[in-house]
Amino acid sequence: MIRTTGVTKRFGPVEAVSSVSFELDPGGSLALWGSNGAGKTTLIRCLLGVVSFKGQASIGGVDVRRRGRHARALVGYVPQELAFHDDARLGSSMMFFARLRGVGRARAAESLDAVGLSGHERKRVRDLSGGMKQRLALAVALLSEPPLIILDEPTSNLDASGRGEVVATLQRLRQAGKTLLFASHRPDEVISLASRVLVLERGAVIRDTTPAQLWPTEKPVQVVRLYLTMASESAAADVLREAGHAVHLNGHGLCVAVPRDRKAEPIAALARRQIEVRDIEILDDIKTPEAGR
Amino acid sequence: MSTIAAPASAVVPTRPATPKPLSCVARFAGREFRDALASKWFLLYTVAFTVLAVGVSFLSLSGVGSHGFAGFGRTAAGLLNLVMLVVPLMALTAGAGSIAGERERGTLLYLLAQPVSRTQVLLGKHLGLSAALVCSLCIGFGVSAGVLAWRAGGVGVGAFAMLVAFTSLLAVSMLSVGVLISVVSRRTAISTGLALFVWLTLVFVSDLGLMASSVVFKLRVQELFGLASLNPLQAFKMAVIVNMNASLDVLGPAGAYASQTLGGSLPWILASSLVAWTLVPLGTAVLLFEKRGSV
């Protein structure tokens, strides 16, 4: 479905994406994982063909650089934050994108229904909740039933309830055989949705792995996010790895996979080394796709 | 290189059709037109232009006892000066906000992520804004024509239609310049600032520059006319005066030269200047927008 070879994007002297090569078969699900500035969003923009880049990328065999319009017809894109005009009404916005993708009113209604937004057509975009906005973006992405859905941190601005709705919809899409490529900074999402993870650092792929390898889930575990001072994050990660925890730094705190009955253990390990934990967030229960079936 | 295997439930990808290019342009134009009609700037410009046009019409006709075509001629002359001042401002600022505004709101990336090309987005926006501007002008001119019909007892329909047509052409050409400014600006504030600078240059500075050049470089009359025709505002002014069957002698030696040497082809030459001011900036904007490596 996706094939990239040596995709490189520079912004002046900075190499935002550095020779990224990977393939994703139809029906696969790939997560892009990395800290802020690792190159996830830029890589997605390269795949969409909305920025220039070196190297080769194709979607469904269509060259993204040469035939971007045709390649994008195979993609439904969900941005981090819905980018609609605030004054526009949900129904008219939906119809605009439906016509742009050459589908009719009936399909637009179906798409809205699929994400649970039927009956909200008269609402203005500014009056929608964060979760509803993301579901609207998902409805637009599904309009022409594209085989590939690309999502850029689709739940980063949502509360737990909104996140759950979006993840559940994506799980249904995955089960229906859609190909997913998404950037995320939430381990629970990656574990729930992805079959593979590309770990990016400074624009380059440093690890091509699976969620299970990144966060072992043989035992019932939860991911705990620890917020520390920037200066102590790296040292804290080393301490926790020494203590046998699966740790990942992603620019939004330190994510640690821990057994559900020992969530305080990482904090205690850090306290012993005089590393202060400023805040803690316990992420949603990890449900693997297999568990969900 | 890594390969991610498909799950057993994977479906063979279907291929949604890519929409036709002209249909995409029409969709963007329609949306831009509707957005413009619903926007505050459109309302403000339409009301301002209508009030000024009606005011000019009343002032031109009041107390002079002009009737029929003589009254129209006086009003048209007043409207001509109003148009030269207001319409480029309307069109330049509207164009300046087009792409830069979408970029600043973050909506441009989302639009470009759809199965459309940059050219289609740009042409659609230009077309929609052009239609909105022409609508705005028609409202102003329409009310003004009503005043003329009521107070002066008649309107020179052909000449008035030409005034509206040339004003629309001027608006579309200035819109193209505004869109070009918008493409090269990252922020709306910069884009609007540049548009205002261009407006000031065209309305005030270029006339002074032309006068100064003619004195300093001792320009010949044909060179003076050529340079004046390059300014879209001067081209518009001369075209409207010619179409009112008035003599270009009122514009001095350059006007007299043009009347005598170019004769019947003069309106076409002046219209060509305005068409060039539409196509060249728009074409440049399309090229730059297509070549731009970022959103």
Short mmCIF file of C-alpha atoms in Angstrom, two decimals, chain A residues 14 17 21 30 38 66 73 80 95 99 111 142 182 189 194 211 252 265:
data_model
loop_
_atom_site.label_atom_id
_atom_site.label_comp_id
_atom_site.label_asym_id
_atom_site.label_seq_id
_atom_site.Cartn_x
_atom_site.Cartn_y
_atom_site.Cartn_z
CA VAL A 14 17.87 20.82 9.44
CA VAL A 17 13.23 13.39 7.72
CA SER A 21 12.48 3.60 3.81
CA LEU A 30 1.86 1.14 11.25
CA ALA A 38 11.37 13.44 15.53
CA ARG A 66 4.55 12.94 -9.78
CA ALA A 73 -7.43 9.96 -3.82
CA GLN A 80 -4.06 16.45 14.71
CA MET A 95 -20.90 18.13 1.43
CA ARG A 99 -18.21 16.83 -3.85
CA SER A 111 -20.04 8.48 6.52
CA LEU A 142 -13.87 7.87 5.01
CA PHE A 182 -0.69 6.98 12.30
CA GLU A 189 -3.12 3.64 21.29
CA ALA A 194 -0.65 -0.98 15.40
CA PRO A 211 4.22 -2.77 20.09
CA HIS A 252 5.39 14.15 26.33
CA GLU A 265 7.41 1.15 41.62
#
